[in-house]
Coordinates of C-alpha atoms in Angstrom, one line a residue:
Chain A
M1 CA -199.8 -50.7 -104.4
F2 CA -198.7 -52.3 -107.7
S3 CA -200.4 -52.6 -110.9
V4 CA -199.7 -53.7 -114.5
K5 CA -202.0 -52.5 -117.2
N6 CA -202.2 -54.1 -120.6
L7 CA -198.5 -54.8 -120.9
V8 CA -197.4 -55.7 -124.5
K9 CA -193.9 -56.8 -125.6
K10 CA -193.1 -57.4 -129.2
Y11 CA -189.5 -58.3 -129.9
P12 CA -187.7 -56.9 -133.0
T13 CA -187.9 -60.5 -134.5
G14 CA -191.7 -60.0 -134.5
Q15 CA -192.3 -62.4 -131.7
M16 CA -195.2 -61.3 -129.4
A17 CA -193.9 -62.2 -126.0
L18 CA -196.6 -60.5 -124.1
K19 CA -200.1 -59.8 -125.6
G20 CA -201.6 -57.4 -123.1
C21 CA -201.2 -58.6 -119.5
S22 CA -202.8 -56.9 -116.6
V23 CA -202.2 -57.7 -112.9
D24 CA -203.1 -55.8 -109.7
I25 CA -201.4 -56.6 -106.5
D26 CA -202.9 -54.6 -103.6
K27 CA -201.4 -56.4 -100.6
A28 CA -198.2 -58.0 -99.5
Q29 CA -198.6 -61.4 -101.1
I30 CA -196.6 -64.1 -102.9
V31 CA -197.7 -64.3 -106.5
S32 CA -196.5 -67.3 -108.4
I33 CA -196.4 -67.1 -112.2
F34 CA -196.9 -70.5 -113.8
G35 CA -196.3 -71.1 -117.5
P36 CA -194.3 -73.3 -119.9
S37 CA -190.9 -72.3 -121.2
G38 CA -191.2 -69.4 -123.6
A39 CA -194.6 -68.3 -122.3
G40 CA -193.2 -64.8 -121.5
K41 CA -192.6 -65.2 -117.7
S42 CA -189.1 -63.8 -117.8
T43 CA -190.1 -61.0 -120.3
F44 CA -193.0 -60.1 -118.0
I45 CA -190.9 -59.7 -114.9
R46 CA -188.2 -57.8 -116.8
C47 CA -190.6 -55.4 -118.4
I48 CA -191.6 -54.3 -114.9
N49 CA -188.2 -53.0 -114.0
R50 CA -187.4 -52.3 -117.7
L51 CA -184.4 -54.5 -118.1
V52 CA -186.5 -55.3 -121.2
E53 CA -188.4 -52.3 -122.7
P54 CA -192.1 -53.0 -123.0
T55 CA -193.7 -52.1 -126.3
S56 CA -196.8 -50.6 -124.7
G57 CA -198.8 -50.7 -121.5
E58 CA -198.3 -49.2 -118.0
V59 CA -196.7 -50.3 -114.8
Y60 CA -197.6 -48.5 -111.5
L61 CA -195.6 -48.8 -108.3
D62 CA -197.3 -46.6 -105.6
D63 CA -198.7 -44.3 -108.3
V64 CA -195.4 -43.8 -110.1
E65 CA -195.8 -44.8 -113.7
I66 CA -192.6 -46.7 -114.6
T67 CA -192.8 -47.3 -118.4
S68 CA -192.4 -43.6 -119.2
L69 CA -189.5 -42.9 -116.8
K70 CA -186.1 -41.9 -118.1
G71 CA -182.5 -41.8 -116.8
R72 CA -182.2 -40.8 -113.2
E73 CA -185.9 -41.3 -112.5
L74 CA -185.8 -44.8 -113.9
H75 CA -182.8 -45.7 -111.8
K76 CA -184.7 -44.4 -108.7
A77 CA -187.7 -46.6 -109.6
R78 CA -185.4 -49.6 -110.2
R79 CA -183.9 -49.4 -106.7
Q80 CA -187.4 -49.8 -105.3
M81 CA -187.7 -53.1 -107.0
G82 CA -185.5 -55.9 -105.8
M83 CA -184.7 -58.6 -108.3
I84 CA -183.7 -62.2 -107.7
F85 CA -182.3 -64.3 -110.6
Q86 CA -182.4 -67.8 -112.0
E87 CA -178.6 -68.2 -112.2
Y88 CA -178.1 -66.0 -109.1
N89 CA -176.2 -63.5 -111.2
L90 CA -173.7 -62.6 -108.4
I91 CA -170.6 -60.8 -109.4
E92 CA -168.4 -63.8 -109.2
R93 CA -165.1 -62.3 -108.6
L94 CA -166.2 -60.0 -105.8
T95 CA -166.8 -60.9 -102.2
V96 CA -170.1 -61.7 -100.6
M97 CA -170.1 -58.4 -98.8
E98 CA -169.4 -56.4 -102.0
N99 CA -172.2 -58.4 -103.7
V100 CA -174.6 -57.6 -100.9
L101 CA -173.6 -53.9 -100.9
S102 CA -174.1 -53.7 -104.6
G103 CA -177.8 -53.6 -103.8
R104 CA -177.1 -50.1 -102.5
L105 CA -175.5 -48.9 -105.7
G106 CA -178.6 -46.8 -106.5
Y107 CA -178.1 -44.8 -103.3
V108 CA -174.3 -44.1 -103.2
S109 CA -172.1 -41.9 -105.4
F110 CA -169.7 -43.3 -108.0
L111 CA -166.7 -42.6 -105.9
Q112 CA -168.2 -44.2 -102.8
A113 CA -169.0 -47.3 -105.0
M114 CA -165.5 -47.3 -106.5
F115 CA -163.7 -47.1 -103.1
R116 CA -166.3 -49.4 -101.4
R117 CA -167.1 -46.6 -98.9
F118 CA -170.7 -47.6 -98.1
P119 CA -172.5 -45.9 -95.2
K120 CA -172.2 -47.7 -91.9
E121 CA -175.9 -48.4 -91.7
S122 CA -175.7 -50.3 -95.0
I123 CA -172.8 -52.4 -93.7
D124 CA -174.5 -53.0 -90.4
E125 CA -177.7 -54.1 -92.2
A126 CA -175.6 -56.3 -94.5
F127 CA -174.1 -58.1 -91.5
Y128 CA -177.5 -58.5 -90.0
L129 CA -179.1 -59.9 -93.2
L130 CA -176.1 -62.3 -93.7
E131 CA -176.7 -63.6 -90.2
R132 CA -180.5 -63.8 -90.8
V133 CA -180.1 -66.1 -93.9
G134 CA -177.4 -68.2 -92.2
L135 CA -174.3 -66.8 -93.9
A136 CA -172.6 -65.2 -90.9
G137 CA -168.9 -65.2 -91.3
Y138 CA -169.0 -65.5 -95.1
H139 CA -168.7 -61.8 -95.8
N140 CA -165.1 -62.0 -97.1
Q141 CA -165.5 -65.1 -99.2
R142 CA -165.6 -64.7 -102.9
A143 CA -169.0 -65.3 -104.5
D144 CA -167.6 -68.0 -106.8
A145 CA -166.5 -70.1 -103.7
L146 CA -170.1 -70.5 -102.6
S147 CA -172.6 -73.4 -103.3
G148 CA -175.8 -72.7 -105.3
G149 CA -178.0 -72.4 -102.2
Q150 CA -175.6 -70.0 -100.5
R151 CA -175.3 -67.9 -103.7
Q152 CA -179.1 -67.6 -103.9
R153 CA -179.2 -66.4 -100.3
V154 CA -176.7 -63.7 -101.2
G155 CA -178.9 -62.9 -104.2
I156 CA -181.9 -62.5 -101.9
I157 CA -180.1 -60.1 -99.5
R158 CA -178.7 -58.1 -102.4
A159 CA -182.4 -57.5 -103.4
L160 CA -183.6 -56.9 -99.8
I161 CA -180.9 -54.3 -98.9
Q162 CA -182.3 -52.1 -101.7
H163 CA -185.3 -51.6 -99.3
P164 CA -187.6 -52.5 -102.2
K165 CA -191.4 -52.0 -102.4
I166 CA -191.7 -55.2 -104.4
L167 CA -189.6 -58.3 -105.1
L168 CA -189.3 -59.6 -108.7
V169 CA -188.1 -63.2 -108.6
D170 CA -187.2 -65.1 -111.7
E171 CA -187.0 -68.9 -111.3
P172 CA -185.2 -68.8 -108.0
T173 CA -184.8 -72.5 -107.5
S174 CA -184.2 -73.9 -111.0
G175 CA -180.5 -74.9 -110.3
L176 CA -181.1 -76.2 -106.8
D177 CA -181.8 -79.6 -105.2
P178 CA -185.4 -80.1 -103.9
K179 CA -184.6 -79.4 -100.3
T180 CA -182.5 -76.3 -100.9
A181 CA -185.2 -75.2 -103.3
M182 CA -187.8 -75.3 -100.5
I183 CA -185.5 -73.5 -98.0
I184 CA -185.0 -70.7 -100.6
M185 CA -188.7 -70.4 -101.3
Q186 CA -189.4 -70.3 -97.5
L187 CA -186.8 -67.7 -97.1
I188 CA -188.2 -65.5 -99.8
K189 CA -191.7 -65.9 -98.4
D190 CA -190.6 -65.2 -94.8
L191 CA -188.5 -62.1 -95.7
A192 CA -191.3 -60.7 -98.0
K193 CA -193.8 -61.0 -95.1
E194 CA -191.3 -59.5 -92.7
K195 CA -190.7 -56.5 -94.9
D196 CA -194.5 -56.4 -95.8
I197 CA -193.9 -56.3 -99.5
P198 CA -195.3 -58.4 -102.3
A199 CA -193.2 -60.8 -104.5
I200 CA -193.8 -61.9 -108.0
V201 CA -192.2 -65.3 -108.4
N202 CA -191.7 -67.0 -111.8
I203 CA -191.5 -70.7 -111.1
H204 CA -192.0 -73.8 -113.2
D205 CA -192.2 -76.3 -110.3
V206 CA -195.9 -76.5 -109.9
A207 CA -195.9 -78.2 -106.5
L208 CA -193.3 -75.7 -105.1
G209 CA -195.1 -72.7 -106.5
Q210 CA -198.5 -73.8 -105.1
R211 CA -197.0 -74.5 -101.7
Y212 CA -195.5 -71.1 -101.1
A213 CA -197.8 -68.8 -103.1
D214 CA -200.8 -66.9 -101.9
R215 CA -201.9 -66.4 -105.5
I216 CA -201.3 -68.1 -108.8
I217 CA -201.2 -66.5 -112.2
G218 CA -201.0 -68.7 -115.3
L219 CA -199.2 -67.3 -118.3
T220 CA -199.5 -69.0 -121.7
E221 CA -198.3 -67.6 -125.0
G222 CA -198.1 -64.1 -123.6
K223 CA -201.6 -64.1 -122.2
I224 CA -202.8 -64.5 -118.6
V225 CA -205.1 -67.5 -118.6
F226 CA -205.6 -68.0 -114.9
D227 CA -205.5 -65.8 -111.8
G228 CA -206.6 -67.2 -108.5
P229 CA -205.7 -68.7 -105.1
P230 CA -203.6 -71.9 -105.1
A231 CA -206.5 -74.0 -103.9
E232 CA -208.4 -73.3 -107.1
V233 CA -205.6 -74.7 -109.3
S234 CA -207.1 -77.9 -110.7
E235 CA -206.0 -80.4 -113.4
E236 CA -208.1 -78.4 -115.9
T237 CA -206.2 -75.2 -114.9
L238 CA -202.8 -76.9 -115.5
T239 CA -204.0 -78.3 -118.8
M240 CA -205.1 -74.7 -119.7
I241 CA -201.6 -73.4 -118.8
Y242 CA -199.3 -76.1 -120.0
G243 CA -201.4 -78.2 -122.3
E244 CA -202.8 -81.8 -122.1
E245 CA -201.0 -84.1 -119.6
D246 CA -201.9 -86.3 -116.7
W247 CA -201.8 -83.8 -113.9
S248 CA -203.4 -85.9 -111.2
K249 CA -200.1 -86.8 -109.5
T250 CA -198.7 -83.3 -109.6
I251 CA -201.6 -81.9 -107.7
R252 CA -202.3 -84.8 -105.3
K253 CA -198.7 -84.5 -104.1
V254 CA -199.4 -81.0 -102.8
E255 CA -202.6 -82.0 -101.1
D256 CA -200.9 -84.9 -99.4
E257 CA -198.2 -82.7 -97.9
E258 CA -200.8 -80.3 -96.6
E259 CA -202.6 -82.9 -94.6
Chain B
M1 CA -172.9 -113.5 -144.5
S2 CA -172.7 -110.5 -146.8
T3 CA -169.3 -108.8 -146.8
S4 CA -170.3 -105.8 -148.9
S5 CA -171.1 -103.6 -145.9
L6 CA -168.0 -104.6 -144.0
S7 CA -165.4 -104.1 -146.7
T8 CA -166.2 -100.5 -147.6
V9 CA -163.2 -98.3 -147.8
W10 CA -163.4 -95.2 -145.7
K11 CA -161.4 -92.1 -146.4
R12 CA -161.5 -88.8 -144.5
D13 CA -162.9 -86.0 -146.7
H14 CA -160.3 -83.6 -148.0
F15 CA -160.3 -80.1 -146.5
I16 CA -161.1 -78.7 -149.9
K17 CA -163.5 -81.2 -151.4
N18 CA -163.4 -80.1 -155.1
P19 CA -160.3 -81.8 -156.6
W20 CA -160.0 -79.1 -159.3
I21 CA -159.8 -76.3 -156.8
R22 CA -157.6 -78.4 -154.5
W23 CA -155.0 -79.1 -157.2
T24 CA -155.1 -75.6 -158.6
I25 CA -154.2 -74.2 -155.2
I26 CA -151.4 -76.8 -154.7
I27 CA -149.8 -76.2 -158.1
A28 CA -150.2 -72.4 -158.1
G29 CA -148.7 -72.2 -154.5
T30 CA -145.7 -74.3 -155.5
A31 CA -145.2 -72.4 -158.6
Y32 CA -145.2 -69.1 -156.7
I33 CA -142.7 -70.2 -154.2
I34 CA -140.3 -71.3 -157.0
F35 CA -140.8 -68.0 -158.7
A36 CA -140.3 -66.0 -155.5
L37 CA -137.0 -67.8 -154.7
N38 CA -135.7 -67.1 -158.2
D39 CA -136.9 -63.5 -158.1
I40 CA -135.0 -62.6 -154.9
H41 CA -131.8 -64.4 -156.1
F42 CA -131.6 -66.7 -153.2
D43 CA -128.5 -68.6 -154.1
M44 CA -125.9 -70.7 -152.3
Q45 CA -123.1 -68.7 -153.9
R46 CA -124.0 -65.6 -151.9
M47 CA -124.4 -67.7 -148.7
R48 CA -120.9 -69.1 -149.1
E49 CA -119.4 -65.7 -149.7
G50 CA -121.3 -63.9 -146.9
W51 CA -120.6 -66.5 -144.2
P52 CA -116.9 -65.5 -143.5
R53 CA -118.0 -61.8 -143.4
A54 CA -120.6 -62.7 -140.8
V55 CA -118.0 -64.5 -138.7
D56 CA -115.7 -61.6 -138.9
F57 CA -118.5 -59.3 -137.9
F58 CA -119.1 -61.3 -134.8
H59 CA -115.4 -61.5 -134.0
R60 CA -115.3 -57.7 -134.0
M61 CA -118.3 -57.5 -131.6
V62 CA -116.4 -59.4 -128.8
P63 CA -115.4 -58.3 -126.3
P64 CA -118.2 -55.8 -125.9
D65 CA -117.0 -52.3 -125.2
F66 CA -118.7 -50.6 -122.3
S67 CA -116.4 -47.6 -122.4
R68 CA -119.2 -45.4 -123.6
W69 CA -121.4 -46.3 -120.7
P70 CA -122.8 -42.8 -119.9
M71 CA -124.2 -42.7 -123.5
I72 CA -125.6 -46.2 -123.2
Q73 CA -127.1 -45.5 -119.8
K74 CA -128.7 -42.3 -121.0
G75 CA -130.3 -44.1 -124.0
V76 CA -131.5 -47.1 -121.9
L77 CA -133.0 -44.9 -119.3
E78 CA -134.7 -42.9 -122.0
S79 CA -136.2 -46.1 -123.6
L80 CA -137.4 -47.2 -120.2
Q81 CA -139.1 -43.8 -119.5
M82 CA -140.7 -43.9 -123.0
A83 CA -142.0 -47.4 -122.4
V84 CA -143.4 -46.6 -118.9
I85 CA -145.0 -43.3 -119.9
A86 CA -146.5 -44.7 -123.1
T87 CA -147.8 -47.8 -121.2
T88 CA -149.4 -45.7 -118.5
V89 CA -151.1 -43.4 -120.9
S90 CA -152.4 -46.2 -123.1
I91 CA -153.8 -48.4 -120.3
I92 CA -155.8 -45.4 -119.0
L93 CA -157.1 -44.4 -122.5
A94 CA -157.7 -48.1 -123.2
I95 CA -160.6 -48.2 -120.7
P96 CA -162.9 -45.8 -122.6
L97 CA -161.6 -47.1 -126.0
S98 CA -162.3 -50.8 -125.2
L99 CA -165.7 -50.0 -123.8
G100 CA -166.5 -48.2 -127.0
A101 CA -165.1 -51.1 -129.1
A102 CA -167.3 -53.7 -127.2
R103 CA -170.5 -54.4 -129.1
N104 CA -172.4 -55.4 -126.0
I105 CA -171.7 -52.1 -124.1
S106 CA -171.3 -49.5 -126.9
I107 CA -173.8 -47.7 -129.0
K108 CA -173.5 -48.2 -132.8
W109 CA -171.7 -45.0 -133.9
V110 CA -169.2 -45.1 -130.9
Y111 CA -168.6 -48.7 -131.7
L112 CA -167.8 -48.1 -135.3
L113 CA -165.6 -45.1 -134.5
S114 CA -163.6 -47.1 -131.9
R115 CA -163.3 -50.1 -134.2
A116 CA -162.0 -47.9 -137.0
F117 CA -159.4 -46.4 -134.7
V118 CA -158.3 -49.9 -133.5
V119 CA -158.0 -51.1 -137.1
I120 CA -155.9 -48.1 -138.1
A121 CA -153.7 -48.3 -135.0
R122 CA -153.1 -52.0 -135.6
S123 CA -152.4 -51.9 -139.3
F124 CA -149.0 -50.1 -139.1
P125 CA -145.9 -51.5 -137.3
P126 CA -144.4 -49.1 -134.7
I127 CA -141.4 -48.2 -137.0
I128 CA -143.7 -46.8 -139.7
V129 CA -145.8 -44.9 -137.1
A130 CA -142.5 -43.5 -135.7
I131 CA -141.4 -42.3 -139.1
I132 CA -144.7 -40.4 -139.4
F133 CA -144.6 -38.9 -135.9
V134 CA -140.9 -37.9 -136.2
K135 CA -141.7 -36.1 -139.5
A136 CA -144.6 -34.3 -137.7
F137 CA -143.1 -33.5 -134.3
G138 CA -139.3 -33.6 -134.8
F139 CA -136.7 -35.9 -133.2
G140 CA -136.6 -37.1 -129.6
P141 CA -138.5 -39.2 -127.2
F142 CA -141.8 -37.2 -127.6
P143 CA -142.7 -38.7 -131.0
G144 CA -141.5 -42.1 -129.6
I145 CA -143.9 -42.0 -126.7
L146 CA -146.7 -41.0 -129.2
T147 CA -145.8 -44.0 -131.4
L148 CA -145.8 -46.5 -128.5
A149 CA -149.0 -45.2 -127.1
F150 CA -150.7 -45.2 -130.4
T151 CA -149.8 -48.8 -131.3
A152 CA -150.5 -49.9 -127.8
L153 CA -154.0 -48.5 -127.9
G154 CA -154.7 -50.5 -131.0
F155 CA -153.6 -53.6 -129.2
M156 CA -155.5 -52.9 -126.0
G157 CA -158.6 -51.7 -127.8
K158 CA -158.9 -54.9 -129.7
L159 CA -158.0 -57.5 -127.0
L160 CA -159.7 -55.8 -124.0
G161 CA -162.7 -54.9 -126.2
E162 CA -163.0 -58.6 -127.1
A163 CA -162.7 -59.6 -123.4
I164 CA -165.5 -57.2 -122.6
E165 CA -167.7 -58.7 -125.4
N166 CA -167.3 -62.1 -123.8
I167 CA -168.5 -61.2 -120.2
D168 CA -171.4 -62.9 -118.6
P169 CA -174.4 -60.6 -119.3
G170 CA -176.3 -61.9 -116.2
Q171 CA -174.0 -60.1 -113.8
V172 CA -174.4 -56.9 -115.7
E173 CA -178.2 -57.3 -115.7
A174 CA -178.2 -57.8 -111.9
V175 CA -176.2 -54.6 -111.3
R176 CA -178.6 -52.7 -113.7
A177 CA -181.5 -54.1 -111.7
T178 CA -180.3 -52.4 -108.5
G179 CA -180.8 -49.0 -110.0
A180 CA -177.1 -48.3 -110.7
N181 CA -176.4 -45.8 -113.4
W182 CA -174.3 -46.5 -116.5
F183 CA -170.9 -45.8 -114.8
K184 CA -171.7 -47.8 -111.7
V185 CA -172.8 -50.7 -114.0
Q186 CA -169.4 -50.6 -115.7
L187 CA -167.7 -50.5 -112.2
Y188 CA -169.6 -53.5 -110.7
G189 CA -171.0 -55.4 -113.6
V190 CA -168.1 -55.2 -116.2
A191 CA -164.8 -54.3 -114.4
P192 CA -164.6 -57.2 -112.0
Q193 CA -165.1 -59.7 -114.9
V194 CA -162.3 -58.3 -117.1
M195 CA -159.9 -57.2 -114.3
P196 CA -157.5 -60.2 -114.6
R197 CA -157.3 -59.8 -118.3
Y198 CA -156.8 -56.1 -118.0
V199 CA -153.9 -56.5 -115.6
G200 CA -152.4 -59.3 -117.6
L201 CA -152.6 -57.3 -120.9
S202 CA -151.1 -54.2 -119.2
I203 CA -148.0 -56.1 -118.1
Y204 CA -147.7 -57.6 -121.5
L205 CA -148.0 -54.2 -123.0
L206 CA -145.1 -52.8 -120.9
D207 CA -143.1 -55.7 -122.2
I208 CA -144.0 -55.0 -125.8
N209 CA -143.4 -51.2 -125.4
L210 CA -140.0 -51.9 -123.8
R211 CA -138.9 -53.9 -126.8
A212 CA -140.4 -51.4 -129.3
S213 CA -138.8 -48.5 -127.5
T214 CA -135.3 -49.9 -128.2
I215 CA -136.0 -50.0 -131.9
I216 CA -137.9 -46.9 -132.9
G217 CA -134.8 -44.8 -132.0
I218 CA -133.4 -45.9 -135.3
V219 CA -135.7 -43.5 -137.1
G220 CA -135.0 -40.7 -134.5
A221 CA -137.8 -41.3 -132.0
G222 CA -135.6 -41.3 -128.9
G223 CA -134.3 -44.1 -126.7
I224 CA -131.4 -46.5 -127.1
G225 CA -132.2 -47.4 -130.7
G226 CA -130.5 -44.2 -132.0
A227 CA -127.2 -45.1 -130.2
L228 CA -127.3 -48.6 -131.5
F229 CA -127.9 -47.4 -135.0
N230 CA -125.0 -44.9 -134.8
A231 CA -122.6 -47.6 -133.4
F232 CA -123.3 -49.9 -136.3
H233 CA -122.9 -46.9 -138.7
R234 CA -119.5 -46.1 -137.3
Y235 CA -118.4 -49.7 -137.4
E236 CA -118.2 -49.7 -133.6
Y237 CA -119.5 -53.3 -133.4
D238 CA -118.1 -53.8 -129.9
T239 CA -120.1 -50.8 -128.6
A240 CA -123.2 -52.1 -130.5
F241 CA -122.8 -55.5 -128.8
A242 CA -122.6 -53.8 -125.4
I243 CA -125.9 -52.1 -126.2
L244 CA -127.5 -55.3 -127.4
L245 CA -126.4 -57.0 -124.2
V246 CA -128.1 -54.3 -122.1
I247 CA -131.3 -54.6 -124.1
I248 CA -131.3 -58.4 -123.7
V249 CA -130.8 -58.0 -119.9
I250 CA -133.7 -55.5 -119.7
V251 CA -136.0 -57.7 -121.8
L252 CA -135.2 -60.8 -119.7
G253 CA -135.7 -58.8 -116.5
M254 CA -139.1 -57.7 -117.8
E255 CA -140.0 -61.2 -118.8
F256 CA -139.2 -62.4 -115.3
I257 CA -141.3 -59.7 -113.6
S258 CA -144.3 -60.2 -115.9
S259 CA -144.3 -64.0 -115.5
K260 CA -144.2 -63.5 -111.7
V261 CA -147.1 -61.0 -111.7
R262 CA -149.2 -63.1 -114.1
G263 CA -148.6 -66.1 -112.0
R264 CA -150.2 -64.4 -109.1
L265 CA -153.3 -63.4 -111.0
Q266 CA -155.6 -66.4 -111.0

């Protein structure tokens, strides 16, 4: 279904952001990537859809090898991968509807995009999704008039309307309050299950990541140091990923909630 | 109690810290201004003699003479046409130019080429450009329009290019991630972010072109400037004044419209 083989990224500055990462995802699951700031989480996710060019390695999405694609083929591959961003990255001056429909840019012509003549099915789907995430009636609001949680919901549907085969999610909750953060994570999880697609979620909130993930990957200094189910994440695991610290409280909190 | 730490004198550092360099600049600057004043014979004698002539000149300008209205009207309309055409052409061409002149969008050689064009277009005032184009293409509004469009492109290429360099890269990244090609990325990722600036600059440009179109006629590049120059030349100061009044009214009108439009842009 999806597979990354020996991905390496060396920046022109000489910094090795990824030192050969391999991941296989063979079912629709939520994969949380843990790791300290600068561990290469963002680079990893961006090398998959090539917003950042990987130095070497291979990425397969349904048997299509992505790192070697060019031009039109790359654009086609990108539209099969929905991305959700840390700072939402909505087009601030455009309306909610235009933002949602921008998820269809890979499918429409330049003139259709310019004159906002999107196919009726896309518009219908946009209305349906807006209602699904609780933003019915907001379609003509400008994106910069929304709150953080509302923006991220728009970000989520912009990714979903692409009809992606995978979701790439980069720190979706970092600017949000704890309750909104949970709502957003639940929404991503529910929608990914609904569409039956996997999601790779970079997240630095350990408790949140554990709670919503089916699988945890630990990334430290460009290397994968842990790959397993959330239940196997121990204090030793967190020390391995983040370094020495008293992790007992971080983990216990999760267990308490699950009782 | 020790007072030594309380009684220290504090002085702000000089802008130029080295006293030798500082005083050299002050003395050399003063010396040059004195030299320059002497060199161009700026003297009170000439001021005193010239003043009555200036008063006489203004007396001969009033009342303004609108008797040659058809000629004035033709010139003014021609200036207006030149300004509108030149502005339209330059704001369209400014789009590819400013994308080329924006480091974050462009590729290296396109960037250098666009920047070189901008630097050249901005280094000459319109009147000099007009002289060159009149020599090349002959008299009339055609070289005038070329002049206005050329200088306007320099202006737009620089300011719009800089606006594009300052956009939020996150929004561009998000549009790229949808699988949009280069053109659609410009349309959704870049254009909405610089649109208010683009409209504002375009209106300002029409303003600038309108002013410039009244002056480049002096060197034969069409518009009302030629008529103005001829009126002064023939000592018809009252006609010249009528022309000046019309120019002032147009410029004020433009000012009014542009402030209205810019007020409506957020």
